[in-house]
């Protein structure tokens, strides 16, 4: 996926009125990313993060080796999404793809998805997900080796241990990796049988169109978009980027 349409997004989104997302009465923000609830969904592939009662849902499709996913997570809308998660304004869902291994060679995507699933089993998905993207190797370099994944796990307090380490080195969650990739491909529908591209964001069941995907790479416009949706969850289908 390219960054096409960024300029158009920035111009169009500038007309938005910034509306603050409000917490529900009696709710306080989470202290940090380590405190965010996280679990595997009933479908066996979707990772759920954040307050389960938050009314705005951002579903992300990502491949750990995708450089544009890194741009979103590290320099674009990702940090804004993180703050919204902490404030209980938004909940996130993740579908983890691994198609880049087949396209550029290697096994780094599959190994990273397996390691992320292992981190979820330890209640450390959010923190490890952030560390992996901050330290993402070049797309053409198959850099997510077992040793590197374990090394990076050392940056997440409490993650390393016999269970996690063995899950990484033995590909314990291989079936999850395969099922998650298939879920990603199904998300593309008949028109995109290989998947919708990464990163793709679906907000309250409405996909941000490809031509406006540039909003993902700019923190302020992405934050404004989330605020607009939070202010009118049912009416944003008519929203114009």
CSV table of C-alpha atoms in Angstrom, one decimal:
chain,number,residue,atom,x,y,z
A,1,UNK,CA,0.0,0.0,0.0
A,2,UNK,CA,1.3,3.4,-0.9
A,3,UNK,CA,0.9,6.8,0.8
A,4,UNK,CA,-1.2,8.1,-2.0
A,5,UNK,CA,-3.6,10.9,-1.2
A,6,UNK,CA,-1.7,12.3,1.8
A,7,UNK,CA,-1.8,15.9,0.5
A,8,UNK,CA,-5.5,15.6,-0.3
A,9,UNK,CA,-6.2,14.2,3.2
A,10,UNK,CA,-4.4,17.0,4.9
A,11,UNK,CA,-6.2,19.6,3.0
A,12,UNK,CA,-9.6,18.0,3.4
A,13,UNK,CA,-9.2,17.1,7.1
A,14,UNK,CA,-8.3,20.6,8.0
A,15,UNK,CA,-11.9,21.6,7.8
A,16,UNK,CA,-12.8,19.3,10.7
A,17,UNK,CA,-13.9,20.8,14.0
A,18,UNK,CA,-11.8,19.2,16.7
A,19,UNK,CA,-14.2,17.5,19.1
A,20,UNK,CA,-12.7,16.1,22.3
A,21,UNK,CA,-13.4,12.4,22.9
A,22,UNK,CA,-15.0,12.1,26.3
A,23,UNK,CA,-14.5,9.3,28.9
A,24,UNK,CA,-17.6,7.7,30.3
A,25,UNK,CA,-18.7,8.9,33.7
A,26,UNK,CA,-16.7,7.3,36.5
A,27,UNK,CA,-14.0,5.9,34.3
A,28,UNK,CA,-10.3,6.8,34.7
A,29,UNK,CA,-7.6,6.5,32.1
A,30,UNK,CA,-5.2,3.6,32.2
A,31,UNK,CA,-1.8,4.4,33.7
A,32,UNK,CA,0.3,2.9,30.9
A,33,UNK,CA,0.3,0.5,27.9
A,34,UNK,CA,1.1,-2.4,30.3
A,35,UNK,CA,-2.3,-1.8,31.9
A,36,UNK,CA,-4.4,-2.1,28.8
A,37,UNK,CA,-6.6,-5.2,28.7
A,38,UNK,CA,-5.7,-7.6,25.8
A,39,UNK,CA,-7.1,-10.9,24.7
A,40,UNK,CA,-7.6,-13.2,21.8
A,41,UNK,CA,-11.1,-12.9,20.2
A,42,UNK,CA,-13.5,-15.8,19.9
A,43,UNK,CA,-12.6,-16.1,16.2
A,44,UNK,CA,-9.2,-17.3,17.3
A,45,UNK,CA,-7.3,-14.7,15.2
A,46,UNK,CA,-8.3,-11.2,16.2
A,47,UNK,CA,-6.3,-9.6,19.1
A,48,UNK,CA,-8.4,-7.2,21.1
A,49,UNK,CA,-6.8,-4.3,23.1
A,50,UNK,CA,-8.3,-1.7,25.3
A,51,UNK,CA,-11.6,-1.0,27.2
A,52,UNK,CA,-14.1,-3.5,25.8
A,53,UNK,CA,-16.9,-0.9,26.3
A,54,UNK,CA,-15.3,1.8,24.3
A,55,UNK,CA,-17.7,2.6,21.5
A,56,UNK,CA,-15.1,3.5,18.8
A,57,UNK,CA,-13.4,0.4,17.3
A,58,UNK,CA,-10.3,0.6,15.2
A,59,UNK,CA,-9.5,-2.7,13.4
A,60,UNK,CA,-6.0,-2.8,12.0
A,61,UNK,CA,-4.5,-5.2,9.4
A,62,UNK,CA,-0.7,-5.3,9.7
A,63,UNK,CA,2.3,-7.4,8.6
A,64,UNK,CA,5.2,-7.0,11.0
A,65,UNK,CA,7.7,-6.6,8.1
A,66,UNK,CA,5.6,-3.9,6.4
A,67,UNK,CA,7.5,-0.6,6.4
A,68,UNK,CA,4.2,1.4,6.0
A,69,UNK,CA,2.9,-0.3,9.1
A,70,UNK,CA,6.0,0.9,11.0
A,71,UNK,CA,5.3,4.4,9.6
A,72,UNK,CA,1.8,4.3,11.1
A,73,UNK,CA,2.8,2.7,14.4
A,74,UNK,CA,5.8,4.8,15.1
A,75,UNK,CA,5.5,8.2,13.3
A,76,UNK,CA,1.9,8.4,12.3
A,77,UNK,CA,-1.5,7.6,13.8
A,78,UNK,CA,-0.2,4.9,16.1
A,79,UNK,CA,0.9,7.1,19.0
A,80,UNK,CA,-2.4,8.9,18.8
A,81,UNK,CA,-4.3,5.6,18.8
A,82,UNK,CA,-2.2,4.6,21.8
A,83,UNK,CA,-3.3,7.7,23.8
A,84,UNK,CA,-6.9,7.1,22.8
A,85,UNK,CA,-6.6,3.6,24.1
A,86,UNK,CA,-5.2,4.8,27.4
A,87,UNK,CA,-8.0,7.3,27.7
A,88,UNK,CA,-10.7,4.6,27.1
A,89,UNK,CA,-11.9,6.5,24.0
A,90,UNK,CA,-11.1,3.7,21.6
A,91,UNK,CA,-10.6,0.0,21.5
A,92,UNK,CA,-8.3,-1.7,19.0
A,93,UNK,CA,-8.4,-4.9,17.1
A,94,UNK,CA,-5.4,-6.5,15.2
A,95,UNK,CA,-5.3,-9.0,12.4
A,96,UNK,CA,-1.7,-10.0,11.8
A,97,UNK,CA,-0.7,-10.9,8.3
A,98,UNK,CA,2.5,-12.6,7.1
A,99,UNK,CA,2.3,-12.5,3.3
A,100,UNK,CA,5.6,-10.5,3.0
A,101,UNK,CA,7.6,-13.6,3.7
A,102,UNK,CA,6.3,-15.1,0.4
A,103,UNK,CA,6.8,-11.8,-1.5
A,104,UNK,CA,10.3,-10.9,-0.4
A,105,UNK,CA,11.6,-14.1,1.0
A,106,UNK,CA,12.4,-15.4,4.5
A,107,UNK,CA,10.3,-16.2,7.5
A,108,UNK,CA,10.5,-13.1,9.6
A,109,UNK,CA,6.8,-12.1,9.3
A,110,UNK,CA,5.6,-15.6,10.4
A,111,UNK,CA,8.2,-15.7,13.2
A,112,UNK,CA,7.2,-12.2,14.4
A,113,UNK,CA,3.4,-13.1,14.4
A,114,UNK,CA,4.1,-16.2,16.3
A,115,UNK,CA,6.2,-14.2,18.8
A,116,UNK,CA,3.4,-11.7,19.2
A,117,UNK,CA,0.9,-14.5,19.9
A,118,UNK,CA,3.3,-15.8,22.5
A,119,UNK,CA,3.5,-12.3,24.0
A,120,UNK,CA,-0.3,-12.2,24.2
A,121,UNK,CA,-0.2,-15.4,26.2
A,122,UNK,CA,2.0,-13.6,28.7
A,123,UNK,CA,-0.2,-10.5,28.7
A,124,UNK,CA,2.5,-8.5,27.0
A,125,UNK,CA,1.2,-8.1,23.4
A,126,UNK,CA,0.8,-4.3,23.4
A,127,UNK,CA,4.3,-3.6,24.7
A,128,UNK,CA,6.0,-6.2,22.5
A,129,UNK,CA,4.1,-5.0,19.4
A,130,UNK,CA,5.4,-1.5,20.0
A,131,UNK,CA,9.0,-2.7,20.5
A,132,UNK,CA,8.9,-4.8,17.3
A,133,UNK,CA,7.8,-1.8,15.2
A,134,UNK,CA,10.3,0.6,16.7
A,135,UNK,CA,13.0,-1.9,15.9
A,136,UNK,CA,11.7,-3.2,12.6
A,137,UNK,CA,14.4,-4.3,10.2
A,138,UNK,CA,14.5,-3.3,6.5
A,139,UNK,CA,11.7,-5.0,4.6
A,140,UNK,CA,14.2,-6.8,2.3
A,141,UNK,CA,16.1,-8.1,5.3
A,142,UNK,CA,14.8,-11.2,7.0
A,143,UNK,CA,15.7,-9.7,10.4
A,144,UNK,CA,13.1,-11.1,12.7
A,145,UNK,CA,15.1,-14.2,13.6
A,146,UNK,CA,14.5,-16.2,16.8
A,147,UNK,CA,17.6,-14.6,18.4
A,148,UNK,CA,16.5,-11.1,17.5
A,149,UNK,CA,12.9,-11.7,18.6
A,150,UNK,CA,14.1,-12.9,22.0
A,151,UNK,CA,16.6,-10.0,22.3
A,152,UNK,CA,13.8,-7.5,21.7
A,153,UNK,CA,11.6,-9.3,24.1
A,154,UNK,CA,14.2,-8.5,26.7
A,155,UNK,CA,13.1,-4.8,26.4
A,156,UNK,CA,9.6,-5.8,27.7
A,157,UNK,CA,9.6,-6.2,31.5
A,158,UNK,CA,8.5,-9.7,32.5
A,159,UNK,CA,8.2,-11.1,29.0
A,160,UNK,CA,11.2,-13.3,28.8
A,161,UNK,CA,10.9,-16.7,30.4
A,162,UNK,CA,10.9,-20.4,29.6
A,163,UNK,CA,7.4,-20.5,28.2
A,164,UNK,CA,7.8,-17.5,26.0
A,165,UNK,CA,11.3,-18.4,24.8
A,166,UNK,CA,10.2,-21.9,23.9
A,167,UNK,CA,7.1,-20.7,22.1
A,168,UNK,CA,9.3,-18.5,19.9
A,169,UNK,CA,12.0,-21.0,19.1
A,170,UNK,CA,9.5,-23.9,18.4
A,171,UNK,CA,6.9,-21.8,16.5
A,172,UNK,CA,4.3,-22.9,19.0
A,173,UNK,CA,1.6,-20.8,17.5
A,174,UNK,CA,2.2,-21.8,13.9
A,175,UNK,CA,-1.5,-22.6,13.4
A,176,UNK,CA,-2.4,-19.2,14.7
A,177,UNK,CA,0.0,-17.6,12.1
A,178,UNK,CA,-1.7,-19.5,9.3
A,179,UNK,CA,-5.2,-18.8,10.5
A,180,UNK,CA,-4.4,-15.1,11.0
A,181,UNK,CA,-3.1,-14.8,7.4
A,182,UNK,CA,-6.2,-16.5,6.1
A,183,UNK,CA,-8.4,-14.0,8.1
A,184,UNK,CA,-6.4,-11.2,6.6
A,185,UNK,CA,-7.0,-12.6,3.1
A,186,UNK,CA,-10.7,-13.0,3.7
A,187,UNK,CA,-10.9,-9.4,4.8
A,188,UNK,CA,-10.1,-8.3,1.2
A,189,UNK,CA,-13.3,-10.0,-0.1
A,190,UNK,CA,-13.8,-11.1,-3.7
A,191,UNK,CA,-12.1,-7.9,-5.1
A,192,UNK,CA,-8.9,-8.4,-3.1
A,193,UNK,CA,-8.4,-12.1,-2.6
A,194,UNK,CA,-4.9,-11.6,-1.4
A,195,UNK,CA,-6.0,-9.2,1.4
A,196,UNK,CA,-6.7,-5.5,1.6
A,197,UNK,CA,-3.1,-4.4,2.0
A,198,UNK,CA,-1.2,-3.2,5.0
A,199,UNK,CA,-1.8,-1.2,7.0
A,200,UNK,CA,-5.5,-1.1,6.5
A,201,UNK,CA,-7.8,0.5,9.1
A,202,UNK,CA,-11.5,-0.2,9.6
A,203,UNK,CA,-13.2,2.1,12.0
A,204,UNK,CA,-16.6,1.1,13.3
A,205,UNK,CA,-16.9,-1.4,10.5
A,206,UNK,CA,-16.1,1.2,7.8
A,207,UNK,CA,-12.8,0.9,6.0
A,208,UNK,CA,-10.8,4.0,5.4
A,209,UNK,CA,-10.7,4.1,1.6
A,210,UNK,CA,-7.3,3.6,-0.1
A,211,UNK,CA,-7.4,7.0,-1.7
A,212,UNK,CA,-7.5,8.5,1.8
A,213,UNK,CA,-5.1,6.2,3.5
A,214,UNK,CA,-2.6,9.0,3.9
A,215,UNK,CA,-4.5,10.0,7.1
A,216,UNK,CA,-2.9,7.0,8.8
A,217,UNK,CA,0.6,8.5,8.5
A,218,UNK,CA,-0.2,11.9,10.1
A,219,UNK,CA,-0.9,12.0,13.8
A,220,UNK,CA,-3.0,15.1,14.0
A,221,UNK,CA,-5.4,14.3,11.1
A,222,UNK,CA,-5.8,10.7,12.4
A,223,UNK,CA,-6.7,12.1,15.8
A,224,UNK,CA,-9.2,14.5,14.4
A,225,UNK,CA,-10.8,11.6,12.5
A,226,UNK,CA,-11.1,9.6,15.7
A,227,UNK,CA,-12.6,12.6,17.5
A,228,UNK,CA,-15.2,13.1,14.7
A,229,UNK,CA,-16.2,9.4,14.8
A,230,UNK,CA,-16.4,9.5,18.6
A,231,UNK,CA,-18.7,12.5,18.4
A,232,UNK,CA,-21.1,10.8,16.0
A,233,UNK,CA,-20.4,7.0,15.8
A,234,UNK,CA,-23.5,6.3,13.7
A,235,UNK,CA,-23.3,9.2,11.3
A,236,UNK,CA,-19.7,9.2,10.2
A,237,UNK,CA,-20.5,7.1,7.1
A,238,UNK,CA,-21.3,10.4,5.5
A,239,UNK,CA,-18.0,11.9,6.7
A,240,UNK,CA,-15.9,13.4,3.9
A,241,UNK,CA,-12.2,13.0,4.3
